[in-house]
Amino acid sequence: MNVSELSSKAIGYTTKVKPMKWLRKQFAKNYEDALAWTTVGSIVAKDGVGCAMYVYQSKHNKKIPEERRRFVTATDLTNGGLMIVAQIALFLGMRKFSEPIFNGIFKKLSNTKIVNEYVSRFRMLQHANGEESSRKLTLLKEIAKYKDKGLDTFKFILDLSAATIVAKRIVVPFIAIPLASKVEKNMERKAKLKEGIQDTNTQVVSSNPTMTHRPATAVHPSWFKNN
């Protein structure tokens, strides 16, 4: 059995799996919506896996100095988390505004009066050229069909651009570094608490219940004379 036969069998098997059947139904119902969600979902999943790998590598990379390792790890974690949240948020937000933006740019396609005038002129040109005039209803349906296809393409490009370009390349880098510093401090504080170390001038209790460490107290020289 060659590679093409194996790949054909594998593809045939995957199409029979329940998630793939559900996905095929979604594509049949609304192609643009299903394609947009599938694309964004795959990008977010890829970023999530990449974030986990980067964080793990940074945390266990012995080549990075100990004092810088937490900051690098915090930066990777913050970048990954922000990237996922920002992409989903901007994608969902743009889904609500992409259609009004399209209608604002292509106003004439949304104006019934102008469309009817175009159709009438087109039929008159057909008649003047000795051609059989198309039916008005048929032309209106064709125009509506092309408008829907144009809207689907416009929405897909604009929504994906907002999620991948604006969110990933503009929003996330702008706020990732300041937020990473806060995450680093939080990670450092949790690490100190785990090791049994607290801030200065506070009591620290050792793992040994009989021992209690307190801050050093200044002793007056007269104490040594009297004792």
JSON list of C-alpha atoms in Angstrom, two decimals:
[
{"chain": "A", "resi": 1, "resn": "MET", "atom": "CA", "xyz": [0.00, 0.00, 0.00]},
{"chain": "A", "resi": 2, "resn": "ASN", "atom": "CA", "xyz": [1.52, 3.33, -1.08]},
{"chain": "A", "resi": 3, "resn": "VAL", "atom": "CA", "xyz": [1.42, 6.70, 0.68]},
{"chain": "A", "resi": 4, "resn": "SER", "atom": "CA", "xyz": [-1.50, 8.10, -1.33]},
{"chain": "A", "resi": 5, "resn": "GLU", "atom": "CA", "xyz": [-3.70, 5.11, -0.48]},
{"chain": "A", "resi": 6, "resn": "LEU", "atom": "CA", "xyz": [-2.81, 5.38, 3.19]},
{"chain": "A", "resi": 7, "resn": "SER", "atom": "CA", "xyz": [-3.56, 9.11, 3.24]},
{"chain": "A", "resi": 8, "resn": "SER", "atom": "CA", "xyz": [-6.87, 8.56, 1.43]},
{"chain": "A", "resi": 9, "resn": "LYS", "atom": "CA", "xyz": [-7.89, 5.94, 3.99]},
{"chain": "A", "resi": 10, "resn": "ALA", "atom": "CA", "xyz": [-6.86, 8.20, 6.88]},
{"chain": "A", "resi": 11, "resn": "ILE", "atom": "CA", "xyz": [-8.85, 11.14, 5.46]},
{"chain": "A", "resi": 12, "resn": "GLY", "atom": "CA", "xyz": [-11.82, 8.87, 4.84]},
{"chain": "A", "resi": 13, "resn": "TYR", "atom": "CA", "xyz": [-11.70, 7.68, 8.44]},
{"chain": "A", "resi": 14, "resn": "THR", "atom": "CA", "xyz": [-11.49, 11.19, 9.89]},
{"chain": "A", "resi": 15, "resn": "THR", "atom": "CA", "xyz": [-14.56, 12.32, 7.93]},
{"chain": "A", "resi": 16, "resn": "LYS", "atom": "CA", "xyz": [-16.61, 9.66, 9.73]},
{"chain": "A", "resi": 17, "resn": "VAL", "atom": "CA", "xyz": [-15.65, 10.87, 13.22]},
{"chain": "A", "resi": 18, "resn": "LYS", "atom": "CA", "xyz": [-18.44, 12.72, 15.05]},
{"chain": "A", "resi": 19, "resn": "PRO", "atom": "CA", "xyz": [-16.57, 16.05, 15.46]},
{"chain": "A", "resi": 20, "resn": "MET", "atom": "CA", "xyz": [-15.82, 16.10, 11.72]},
{"chain": "A", "resi": 21, "resn": "LYS", "atom": "CA", "xyz": [-19.45, 15.34, 10.89]},
{"chain": "A", "resi": 22, "resn": "TRP", "atom": "CA", "xyz": [-20.54, 18.23, 13.10]},
{"chain": "A", "resi": 23, "resn": "LEU", "atom": "CA", "xyz": [-17.95, 20.50, 11.44]},
{"chain": "A", "resi": 24, "resn": "ARG", "atom": "CA", "xyz": [-19.17, 19.53, 7.98]},
{"chain": "A", "resi": 25, "resn": "LYS", "atom": "CA", "xyz": [-22.71, 20.47, 8.98]},
{"chain": "A", "resi": 26, "resn": "GLN", "atom": "CA", "xyz": [-21.50, 23.86, 10.21]},
{"chain": "A", "resi": 27, "resn": "PHE", "atom": "CA", "xyz": [-19.71, 24.49, 6.91]},
{"chain": "A", "resi": 28, "resn": "ALA", "atom": "CA", "xyz": [-22.85, 23.51, 4.98]},
{"chain": "A", "resi": 29, "resn": "LYS", "atom": "CA", "xyz": [-24.97, 25.81, 7.14]},
{"chain": "A", "resi": 30, "resn": "ASN", "atom": "CA", "xyz": [-22.72, 28.91, 7.08]},
{"chain": "A", "resi": 31, "resn": "TYR", "atom": "CA", "xyz": [-19.43, 28.51, 5.24]},
{"chain": "A", "resi": 32, "resn": "GLU", "atom": "CA", "xyz": [-17.89, 31.87, 6.19]},
{"chain": "A", "resi": 33, "resn": "ASP", "atom": "CA", "xyz": [-18.79, 31.61, 9.88]},
{"chain": "A", "resi": 34, "resn": "ALA", "atom": "CA", "xyz": [-17.48, 28.04, 10.17]},
{"chain": "A", "resi": 35, "resn": "LEU", "atom": "CA", "xyz": [-14.28, 28.88, 8.28]},
{"chain": "A", "resi": 36, "resn": "ALA", "atom": "CA", "xyz": [-13.59, 31.96, 10.44]},
{"chain": "A", "resi": 37, "resn": "TRP", "atom": "CA", "xyz": [-14.16, 30.12, 13.73]},
{"chain": "A", "resi": 38, "resn": "THR", "atom": "CA", "xyz": [-12.10, 27.12, 12.59]},
{"chain": "A", "resi": 39, "resn": "THR", "atom": "CA", "xyz": [-9.21, 29.37, 11.54]},
{"chain": "A", "resi": 40, "resn": "VAL", "atom": "CA", "xyz": [-9.20, 31.40, 14.76]},
{"chain": "A", "resi": 41, "resn": "GLY", "atom": "CA", "xyz": [-9.63, 28.25, 16.85]},
{"chain": "A", "resi": 42, "resn": "SER", "atom": "CA", "xyz": [-6.61, 26.60, 15.24]},
{"chain": "A", "resi": 43, "resn": "ILE", "atom": "CA", "xyz": [-4.49, 29.76, 15.71]},
{"chain": "A", "resi": 44, "resn": "VAL", "atom": "CA", "xyz": [-5.47, 30.06, 19.38]},
{"chain": "A", "resi": 45, "resn": "ALA", "atom": "CA", "xyz": [-4.82, 26.35, 19.98]},
{"chain": "A", "resi": 46, "resn": "LYS", "atom": "CA", "xyz": [-1.39, 26.66, 18.36]},
{"chain": "A", "resi": 47, "resn": "ASP", "atom": "CA", "xyz": [-0.56, 29.71, 20.49]},
{"chain": "A", "resi": 48, "resn": "GLY", "atom": "CA", "xyz": [-1.71, 27.90, 23.63]},
{"chain": "A", "resi": 49, "resn": "VAL", "atom": "CA", "xyz": [0.55, 24.92, 22.98]},
{"chain": "A", "resi": 50, "resn": "GLY", "atom": "CA", "xyz": [3.42, 27.24, 22.04]},
{"chain": "A", "resi": 51, "resn": "CYS", "atom": "CA", "xyz": [2.96, 29.25, 25.23]},
{"chain": "A", "resi": 52, "resn": "ALA", "atom": "CA", "xyz": [3.08, 26.12, 27.39]},
{"chain": "A", "resi": 53, "resn": "MET", "atom": "CA", "xyz": [6.26, 24.94, 25.66]},
{"chain": "A", "resi": 54, "resn": "TYR", "atom": "CA", "xyz": [7.98, 28.34, 25.97]},
{"chain": "A", "resi": 55, "resn": "VAL", "atom": "CA", "xyz": [7.11, 28.62, 29.66]},
{"chain": "A", "resi": 56, "resn": "TYR", "atom": "CA", "xyz": [8.39, 25.11, 30.39]},
{"chain": "A", "resi": 57, "resn": "GLN", "atom": "CA", "xyz": [11.64, 25.71, 28.48]},
{"chain": "A", "resi": 58, "resn": "SER", "atom": "CA", "xyz": [12.26, 29.08, 30.14]},
{"chain": "A", "resi": 59, "resn": "LYS", "atom": "CA", "xyz": [11.58, 27.69, 33.59]},
{"chain": "A", "resi": 60, "resn": "HIS", "atom": "CA", "xyz": [14.04, 24.82, 33.18]},
{"chain": "A", "resi": 61, "resn": "ASN", "atom": "CA", "xyz": [16.65, 26.51, 31.02]},
{"chain": "A", "resi": 62, "resn": "LYS", "atom": "CA", "xyz": [19.89, 26.41, 33.04]},
{"chain": "A", "resi": 63, "resn": "LYS", "atom": "CA", "xyz": [21.59, 28.77, 30.57]},
{"chain": "A", "resi": 64, "resn": "ILE", "atom": "CA", "xyz": [19.39, 31.64, 31.82]},
{"chain": "A", "resi": 65, "resn": "PRO", "atom": "CA", "xyz": [20.65, 33.11, 35.12]},
{"chain": "A", "resi": 66, "resn": "GLU", "atom": "CA", "xyz": [18.46, 32.31, 38.13]},
{"chain": "A", "resi": 67, "resn": "GLU", "atom": "CA", "xyz": [17.70, 35.98, 38.80]},
{"chain": "A", "resi": 68, "resn": "ARG", "atom": "CA", "xyz": [16.45, 36.45, 35.20]},
{"chain": "A", "resi": 69, "resn": "ARG", "atom": "CA", "xyz": [14.68, 33.11, 34.77]},
{"chain": "A", "resi": 70, "resn": "ARG", "atom": "CA", "xyz": [11.50, 34.16, 36.57]},
{"chain": "A", "resi": 71, "resn": "PHE", "atom": "CA", "xyz": [11.20, 37.30, 34.45]},
{"chain": "A", "resi": 72, "resn": "VAL", "atom": "CA", "xyz": [11.68, 35.36, 31.20]},
{"chain": "A", "resi": 73, "resn": "THR", "atom": "CA", "xyz": [9.13, 32.78, 32.30]},
{"chain": "A", "resi": 74, "resn": "ALA", "atom": "CA", "xyz": [6.68, 35.52, 33.34]},
{"chain": "A", "resi": 75, "resn": "THR", "atom": "CA", "xyz": [7.14, 37.27, 29.99]},
{"chain": "A", "resi": 76, "resn": "ASP", "atom": "CA", "xyz": [6.44, 34.06, 28.05]},
{"chain": "A", "resi": 77, "resn": "LEU", "atom": "CA", "xyz": [3.40, 33.29, 30.19]},
{"chain": "A", "resi": 78, "resn": "THR", "atom": "CA", "xyz": [2.04, 36.82, 29.90]},
{"chain": "A", "resi": 79, "resn": "ASN", "atom": "CA", "xyz": [2.64, 36.96, 26.14]},
{"chain": "A", "resi": 80, "resn": "GLY", "atom": "CA", "xyz": [0.89, 33.65, 25.58]},
{"chain": "A", "resi": 81, "resn": "GLY", "atom": "CA", "xyz": [-2.10, 34.42, 27.81]},
{"chain": "A", "resi": 82, "resn": "LEU", "atom": "CA", "xyz": [-2.58, 37.91, 26.41]},
{"chain": "A", "resi": 83, "resn": "MET", "atom": "CA", "xyz": [-2.23, 36.66, 22.86]},
{"chain": "A", "resi": 84, "resn": "ILE", "atom": "CA", "xyz": [-5.01, 34.11, 23.32]},
{"chain": "A", "resi": 85, "resn": "VAL", "atom": "CA", "xyz": [-7.38, 36.50, 25.14]},
{"chain": "A", "resi": 86, "resn": "ALA", "atom": "CA", "xyz": [-6.73, 39.44, 22.80]},
{"chain": "A", "resi": 87, "resn": "GLN", "atom": "CA", "xyz": [-7.23, 37.39, 19.64]},
{"chain": "A", "resi": 88, "resn": "ILE", "atom": "CA", "xyz": [-10.55, 35.97, 20.83]},
{"chain": "A", "resi": 89, "resn": "ALA", "atom": "CA", "xyz": [-11.77, 39.36, 22.11]},
{"chain": "A", "resi": 90, "resn": "LEU", "atom": "CA", "xyz": [-10.91, 41.29, 18.95]},
{"chain": "A", "resi": 91, "resn": "PHE", "atom": "CA", "xyz": [-12.28, 38.53, 16.73]},
{"chain": "A", "resi": 92, "resn": "LEU", "atom": "CA", "xyz": [-15.62, 38.53, 18.56]},
{"chain": "A", "resi": 93, "resn": "GLY", "atom": "CA", "xyz": [-15.72, 42.33, 18.63]},
{"chain": "A", "resi": 94, "resn": "MET", "atom": "CA", "xyz": [-14.99, 42.68, 14.93]},
{"chain": "A", "resi": 95, "resn": "ARG", "atom": "CA", "xyz": [-17.69, 40.13, 14.06]},
{"chain": "A", "resi": 96, "resn": "LYS", "atom": "CA", "xyz": [-20.25, 42.69, 15.23]},
{"chain": "A", "resi": 97, "resn": "PHE", "atom": "CA", "xyz": [-18.78, 45.62, 13.30]},
{"chain": "A", "resi": 98, "resn": "SER", "atom": "CA", "xyz": [-17.50, 44.11, 10.05]},
{"chain": "A", "resi": 99, "resn": "GLU", "atom": "CA", "xyz": [-20.92, 44.02, 8.36]},
{"chain": "A", "resi": 100, "resn": "PRO", "atom": "CA", "xyz": [-21.78, 47.69, 9.20]},
{"chain": "A", "resi": 101, "resn": "ILE", "atom": "CA", "xyz": [-18.29, 48.66, 7.96]},
{"chain": "A", "resi": 102, "resn": "PHE", "atom": "CA", "xyz": [-18.91, 46.77, 4.69]},
{"chain": "A", "resi": 103, "resn": "ASN", "atom": "CA", "xyz": [-22.30, 48.44, 4.22]},
{"chain": "A", "resi": 104, "resn": "GLY", "atom": "CA", "xyz": [-20.70, 51.82, 4.95]},
{"chain": "A", "resi": 105, "resn": "ILE", "atom": "CA", "xyz": [-18.00, 51.32, 2.29]},
{"chain": "A", "resi": 106, "resn": "PHE", "atom": "CA", "xyz": [-20.29, 49.79, -0.33]},
{"chain": "A", "resi": 107, "resn": "LYS", "atom": "CA", "xyz": [-23.35, 51.95, 0.29]},
{"chain": "A", "resi": 108, "resn": "LYS", "atom": "CA", "xyz": [-24.73, 51.58, -3.23]},
{"chain": "A", "resi": 109, "resn": "LEU", "atom": "CA", "xyz": [-25.10, 47.81, -2.87]},
{"chain": "A", "resi": 110, "resn": "SER", "atom": "CA", "xyz": [-27.30, 48.36, 0.18]},
{"chain": "A", "resi": 111, "resn": "ASN", "atom": "CA", "xyz": [-29.43, 51.06, -1.48]},
{"chain": "A", "resi": 112, "resn": "THR", "atom": "CA", "xyz": [-32.46, 49.38, -3.07]},
{"chain": "A", "resi": 113, "resn": "LYS", "atom": "CA", "xyz": [-33.28, 52.43, -5.22]},
{"chain": "A", "resi": 114, "resn": "ILE", "atom": "CA", "xyz": [-29.78, 52.63, -6.74]},
{"chain": "A", "resi": 115, "resn": "VAL", "atom": "CA", "xyz": [-29.68, 48.86, -7.36]},
{"chain": "A", "resi": 116, "resn": "ASN", "atom": "CA", "xyz": [-33.02, 49.02, -9.17]},
{"chain": "A", "resi": 117, "resn": "GLU", "atom": "CA", "xyz": [-31.73, 51.88, -11.33]},
{"chain": "A", "resi": 118, "resn": "TYR", "atom": "CA", "xyz": [-28.64, 49.85, -12.27]},
{"chain": "A", "resi": 119, "resn": "VAL", "atom": "CA", "xyz": [-30.80, 46.88, -13.18]},
{"chain": "A", "resi": 120, "resn": "SER", "atom": "CA", "xyz": [-33.09, 49.03, -15.34]},
{"chain": "A", "resi": 121, "resn": "ARG", "atom": "CA", "xyz": [-30.11, 50.58, -17.16]},
{"chain": "A", "resi": 122, "resn": "PHE", "atom": "CA", "xyz": [-28.56, 47.16, -17.74]},
{"chain": "A", "resi": 123, "resn": "ARG", "atom": "CA", "xyz": [-31.79, 45.84, -19.26]},
{"chain": "A", "resi": 124, "resn": "MET", "atom": "CA", "xyz": [-32.06, 48.92, -21.47]},
{"chain": "A", "resi": 125, "resn": "LEU", "atom": "CA", "xyz": [-28.50, 48.36, -22.74]},
{"chain": "A", "resi": 126, "resn": "GLN", "atom": "CA", "xyz": [-29.31, 44.74, -23.48]},
{"chain": "A", "resi": 127, "resn": "HIS", "atom": "CA", "xyz": [-32.39, 45.81, -25.46]},
{"chain": "A", "resi": 128, "resn": "ALA", "atom": "CA", "xyz": [-30.42, 48.52, -27.32]},
{"chain": "A", "resi": 129, "resn": "ASN", "atom": "CA", "xyz": [-27.81, 45.94, -28.37]},
{"chain": "A", "resi": 130, "resn": "GLY", "atom": "CA", "xyz": [-30.51, 43.63, -29.71]},
{"chain": "A", "resi": 131, "resn": "GLU", "atom": "CA", "xyz": [-30.11, 41.16, -26.86]},
{"chain": "A", "resi": 132, "resn": "GLU", "atom": "CA", "xyz": [-32.91, 39.56, -24.89]},
{"chain": "A", "resi": 133, "resn": "SER", "atom": "CA", "xyz": [-33.41, 41.53, -21.70]},
{"chain": "A", "resi": 134, "resn": "SER", "atom": "CA", "xyz": [-32.78, 39.61, -18.49]},
{"chain": "A", "resi": 135, "resn": "ARG", "atom": "CA", "xyz": [-35.58, 39.35, -16.01]},
{"chain": "A", "resi": 136, "resn": "LYS", "atom": "CA", "xyz": [-35.43, 42.02, -13.33]},
{"chain": "A", "resi": 137, "resn": "LEU", "atom": "CA", "xyz": [-35.97, 39.57, -10.46]},
{"chain": "A", "resi": 138, "resn": "THR", "atom": "CA", "xyz": [-33.15, 37.33, -11.72]},
{"chain": "A", "resi": 139, "resn": "LEU", "atom": "CA", "xyz": [-30.73, 40.25, -11.88]},
{"chain": "A", "resi": 140, "resn": "LEU", "atom": "CA", "xyz": [-31.69, 41.41, -8.39]},
{"chain": "A", "resi": 141, "resn": "LYS", "atom": "CA", "xyz": [-31.06, 37.90, -7.04]},
{"chain": "A", "resi": 142, "resn": "GLU", "atom": "CA", "xyz": [-27.65, 37.75, -8.75]},
{"chain": "A", "resi": 143, "resn": "ILE", "atom": "CA", "xyz": [-26.65, 41.12, -7.31]},
{"chain": "A", "resi": 144, "resn": "ALA", "atom": "CA", "xyz": [-27.77, 40.02, -3.82]},
{"chain": "A", "resi": 145, "resn": "LYS", "atom": "CA", "xyz": [-25.79, 36.80, -4.20]},
{"chain": "A", "resi": 146, "resn": "TYR", "atom": "CA", "xyz": [-22.60, 38.65, -5.17]},
{"chain": "A", "resi": 147, "resn": "LYS", "atom": "CA", "xyz": [-23.14, 41.09, -2.33]},
{"chain": "A", "resi": 148, "resn": "ASP", "atom": "CA", "xyz": [-23.37, 38.21, 0.17]},
{"chain": "A", "resi": 149, "resn": "LYS", "atom": "CA", "xyz": [-20.21, 36.62, -1.21]},
{"chain": "A", "resi": 150, "resn": "GLY", "atom": "CA", "xyz": [-18.40, 39.94, -1.03]},
{"chain": "A", "resi": 151, "resn": "LEU", "atom": "CA", "xyz": [-19.59, 40.45, 2.54]},
{"chain": "A", "resi": 152, "resn": "ASP", "atom": "CA", "xyz": [-18.41, 36.98, 3.56]},
{"chain": "A", "resi": 153, "resn": "THR", "atom": "CA", "xyz": [-14.95, 37.58, 2.09]},
{"chain": "A", "resi": 154, "resn": "PHE", "atom": "CA", "xyz": [-14.73, 41.05, 3.64]},
{"chain": "A", "resi": 155, "resn": "LYS", "atom": "CA", "xyz": [-15.78, 39.78, 7.10]},
{"chain": "A", "resi": 156, "resn": "PHE", "atom": "CA", "xyz": [-13.34, 36.88, 7.00]},
{"chain": "A", "resi": 157, "resn": "ILE", "atom": "CA", "xyz": [-10.37, 39.06, 6.04]},
{"chain": "A", "resi": 158, "resn": "LEU", "atom": "CA", "xyz": [-11.24, 41.89, 8.46]},
{"chain": "A", "resi": 159, "resn": "ASP", "atom": "CA", "xyz": [-12.02, 39.62, 11.43]},
{"chain": "A", "resi": 160, "resn": "LEU", "atom": "CA", "xyz": [-8.89, 37.52, 10.97]},
{"chain": "A", "resi": 161, "resn": "SER", "atom": "CA", "xyz": [-6.77, 40.65, 10.47]},
{"chain": "A", "resi": 162, "resn": "ALA", "atom": "CA", "xyz": [-8.07, 42.08, 13.74]},
{"chain": "A", "resi": 163, "resn": "ALA", "atom": "CA", "xyz": [-7.35, 38.84, 15.58]},
{"chain": "A", "resi": 164, "resn": "THR", "atom": "CA", "xyz": [-3.91, 38.06, 14.15]},
{"chain": "A", "resi": 165, "resn": "ILE", "atom": "CA", "xyz": [-2.38, 41.41, 13.17]},
{"chain": "A", "resi": 166, "resn": "VAL", "atom": "CA", "xyz": [-3.90, 44.00, 15.53]},
{"chain": "A", "resi": 167, "resn": "ALA", "atom": "CA", "xyz": [-4.12, 41.76, 18.60]},
{"chain": "A", "resi": 168, "resn": "LYS", "atom": "CA", "xyz": [-0.89, 39.82, 18.09]},
{"chain": "A", "resi": 169, "resn": "ARG", "atom": "CA", "xyz": [1.43, 42.53, 16.76]},
{"chain": "A", "resi": 170, "resn": "ILE", "atom": "CA", "xyz": [0.08, 45.75, 18.31]},
{"chain": "A", "resi": 171, "resn": "VAL", "atom": "CA", "xyz": [-2.03, 45.18, 21.45]},
{"chain": "A", "resi": 172, "resn": "VAL", "atom": "CA", "xyz": [-0.09, 42.34, 23.08]},
{"chain": "A", "resi": 173, "resn": "PRO", "atom": "CA", "xyz": [3.46, 43.81, 22.78]},
{"chain": "A", "resi": 174, "resn": "PHE", "atom": "CA", "xyz": [2.19, 47.15, 24.09]},
{"chain": "A", "resi": 175, "resn": "ILE", "atom": "CA", "xyz": [0.95, 45.76, 27.42]},
{"chain": "A", "resi": 176, "resn": "ALA", "atom": "CA", "xyz": [2.91, 42.49, 27.80]},
{"chain": "A", "resi": 177, "resn": "ILE", "atom": "CA", "xyz": [6.13, 43.85, 29.36]},
{"chain": "A", "resi": 178, "resn": "PRO", "atom": "CA", "xyz": [4.50, 45.97, 32.13]},
{"chain": "A", "resi": 179, "resn": "LEU", "atom": "CA", "xyz": [2.19, 43.08, 32.95]},
{"chain": "A", "resi": 180, "resn": "ALA", "atom": "CA", "xyz": [5.08, 40.60, 32.90]},
{"chain": "A", "resi": 181, "resn": "SER", "atom": "CA", "xyz": [6.82, 42.59, 35.65]},
{"chain": "A", "resi": 182, "resn": "LYS", "atom": "CA", "xyz": [3.76, 42.21, 37.87]},
{"chain": "A", "resi": 183, "resn": "VAL", "atom": "CA", "xyz": [3.52, 38.51, 37.10]},
{"chain": "A", "resi": 184, "resn": "GLU", "atom": "CA", "xyz": [7.22, 38.11, 37.94]},
{"chain": "A", "resi": 185, "resn": "LYS", "atom": "CA", "xyz": [6.75, 39.80, 41.34]},
{"chain": "A", "resi": 186, "resn": "ASN", "atom": "CA", "xyz": [3.77, 37.58, 42.07]},
{"chain": "A", "resi": 187, "resn": "MET", "atom": "CA", "xyz": [5.73, 34.47, 41.10]},
{"chain": "A", "resi": 188, "resn": "GLU", "atom": "CA", "xyz": [8.67, 35.59, 43.24]},
{"chain": "A", "resi": 189, "resn": "ARG", "atom": "CA", "xyz": [6.42, 36.21, 46.24]},
{"chain": "A", "resi": 190, "resn": "LYS", "atom": "CA", "xyz": [4.80, 32.77, 45.90]},
{"chain": "A", "resi": 191, "resn": "ALA", "atom": "CA", "xyz": [8.24, 31.14, 45.59]},
{"chain": "A", "resi": 192, "resn": "LYS", "atom": "CA", "xyz": [9.45, 32.85, 48.76]},
{"chain": "A", "resi": 193, "resn": "LEU", "atom": "CA", "xyz": [6.34, 31.80, 50.67]},
{"chain": "A", "resi": 194, "resn": "LYS", "atom": "CA", "xyz": [6.85, 28.26, 49.48]},
{"chain": "A", "resi": 195, "resn": "GLU", "atom": "CA", "xyz": [10.43, 28.30, 50.74]},
{"chain": "A", "resi": 196, "resn": "GLY", "atom": "CA", "xyz": [9.33, 29.72, 54.11]},
{"chain": "A", "resi": 197, "resn": "ILE", "atom": "CA", "xyz": [10.82, 33.20, 53.53]},
{"chain": "A", "resi": 198, "resn": "GLN", "atom": "CA", "xyz": [8.80, 36.33, 54.19]},
{"chain": "A", "resi": 199, "resn": "ASP", "atom": "CA", "xyz": [9.44, 40.05, 53.90]},
{"chain": "A", "resi": 200, "resn": "THR", "atom": "CA", "xyz": [11.96, 41.78, 56.20]},
{"chain": "A", "resi": 201, "resn": "ASN", "atom": "CA", "xyz": [10.85, 42.73, 59.72]},
{"chain": "A", "resi": 202, "resn": "THR", "atom": "CA", "xyz": [8.27, 39.94, 59.80]},
{"chain": "A", "resi": 203, "resn": "GLN", "atom": "CA", "xyz": [8.41, 36.71, 61.76]},
{"chain": "A", "resi": 204, "resn": "VAL", "atom": "CA", "xyz": [9.35, 33.60, 59.78]},
{"chain": "A", "resi": 205, "resn": "VAL", "atom": "CA", "xyz": [8.34, 30.20, 61.07]},
{"chain": "A", "resi": 206, "resn": "SER", "atom": "CA", "xyz": [10.64, 27.34, 60.22]},
{"chain": "A", "resi": 207, "resn": "SER", "atom": "CA", "xyz": [9.52, 23.86, 59.24]},
{"chain": "A", "resi": 208, "resn": "ASN", "atom": "CA", "xyz": [10.74, 22.82, 62.70]},
{"chain": "A", "resi": 209, "resn": "PRO", "atom": "CA", "xyz": [7.88, 23.73, 65.12]},
{"chain": "A", "resi": 210, "resn": "THR", "atom": "CA", "xyz": [10.34, 24.27, 67.98]},
{"chain": "A", "resi": 211, "resn": "MET", "atom": "CA", "xyz": [12.29, 26.97, 66.14]},
{"chain": "A", "resi": 212, "resn": "THR", "atom": "CA", "xyz": [11.10, 30.47, 65.46]},
{"chain": "A", "resi": 213, "resn": "HIS", "atom": "CA", "xyz": [13.25, 33.05, 63.69]},
{"chain": "A", "resi": 214, "resn": "ARG", "atom": "CA", "xyz": [12.73, 36.68, 64.61]},
{"chain": "A", "resi": 215, "resn": "PRO", "atom": "CA", "xyz": [14.39, 39.85, 63.31]},
{"chain": "A", "resi": 216, "resn": "ALA", "atom": "CA", "xyz": [17.69, 40.73, 65.01]},
{"chain": "A", "resi": 217, "resn": "THR", "atom": "CA", "xyz": [17.28, 43.15, 67.93]},
{"chain": "A", "resi": 218, "resn": "ALA", "atom": "CA", "xyz": [19.86, 45.85, 68.68]},
{"chain": "A", "resi": 219, "resn": "VAL", "atom": "CA", "xyz": [21.65, 45.17, 72.01]},
{"chain": "A", "resi": 220, "resn": "HIS", "atom": "CA", "xyz": [23.00, 48.05, 74.15]},
{"chain": "A", "resi": 221, "resn": "PRO", "atom": "CA", "xyz": [26.73, 47.71, 75.12]},
{"chain": "A", "resi": 222, "resn": "SER", "atom": "CA", "xyz": [25.81, 48.00, 78.84]},
{"chain": "A", "resi": 223, "resn": "TRP", "atom": "CA", "xyz": [24.13, 44.60, 78.59]},
{"chain": "A", "resi": 224, "resn": "PHE", "atom": "CA", "xyz": [27.51, 42.90, 78.13]},
{"chain": "A", "resi": 225, "resn": "LYS", "atom": "CA", "xyz": [28.92, 44.68, 81.25]},
{"chain": "A", "resi": 226, "resn": "ASN", "atom": "CA", "xyz": [25.97, 43.62, 83.43]},
{"chain": "A", "resi": 227, "resn": "ASN", "atom": "CA", "xyz": [26.03, 40.05, 82.17]}
]
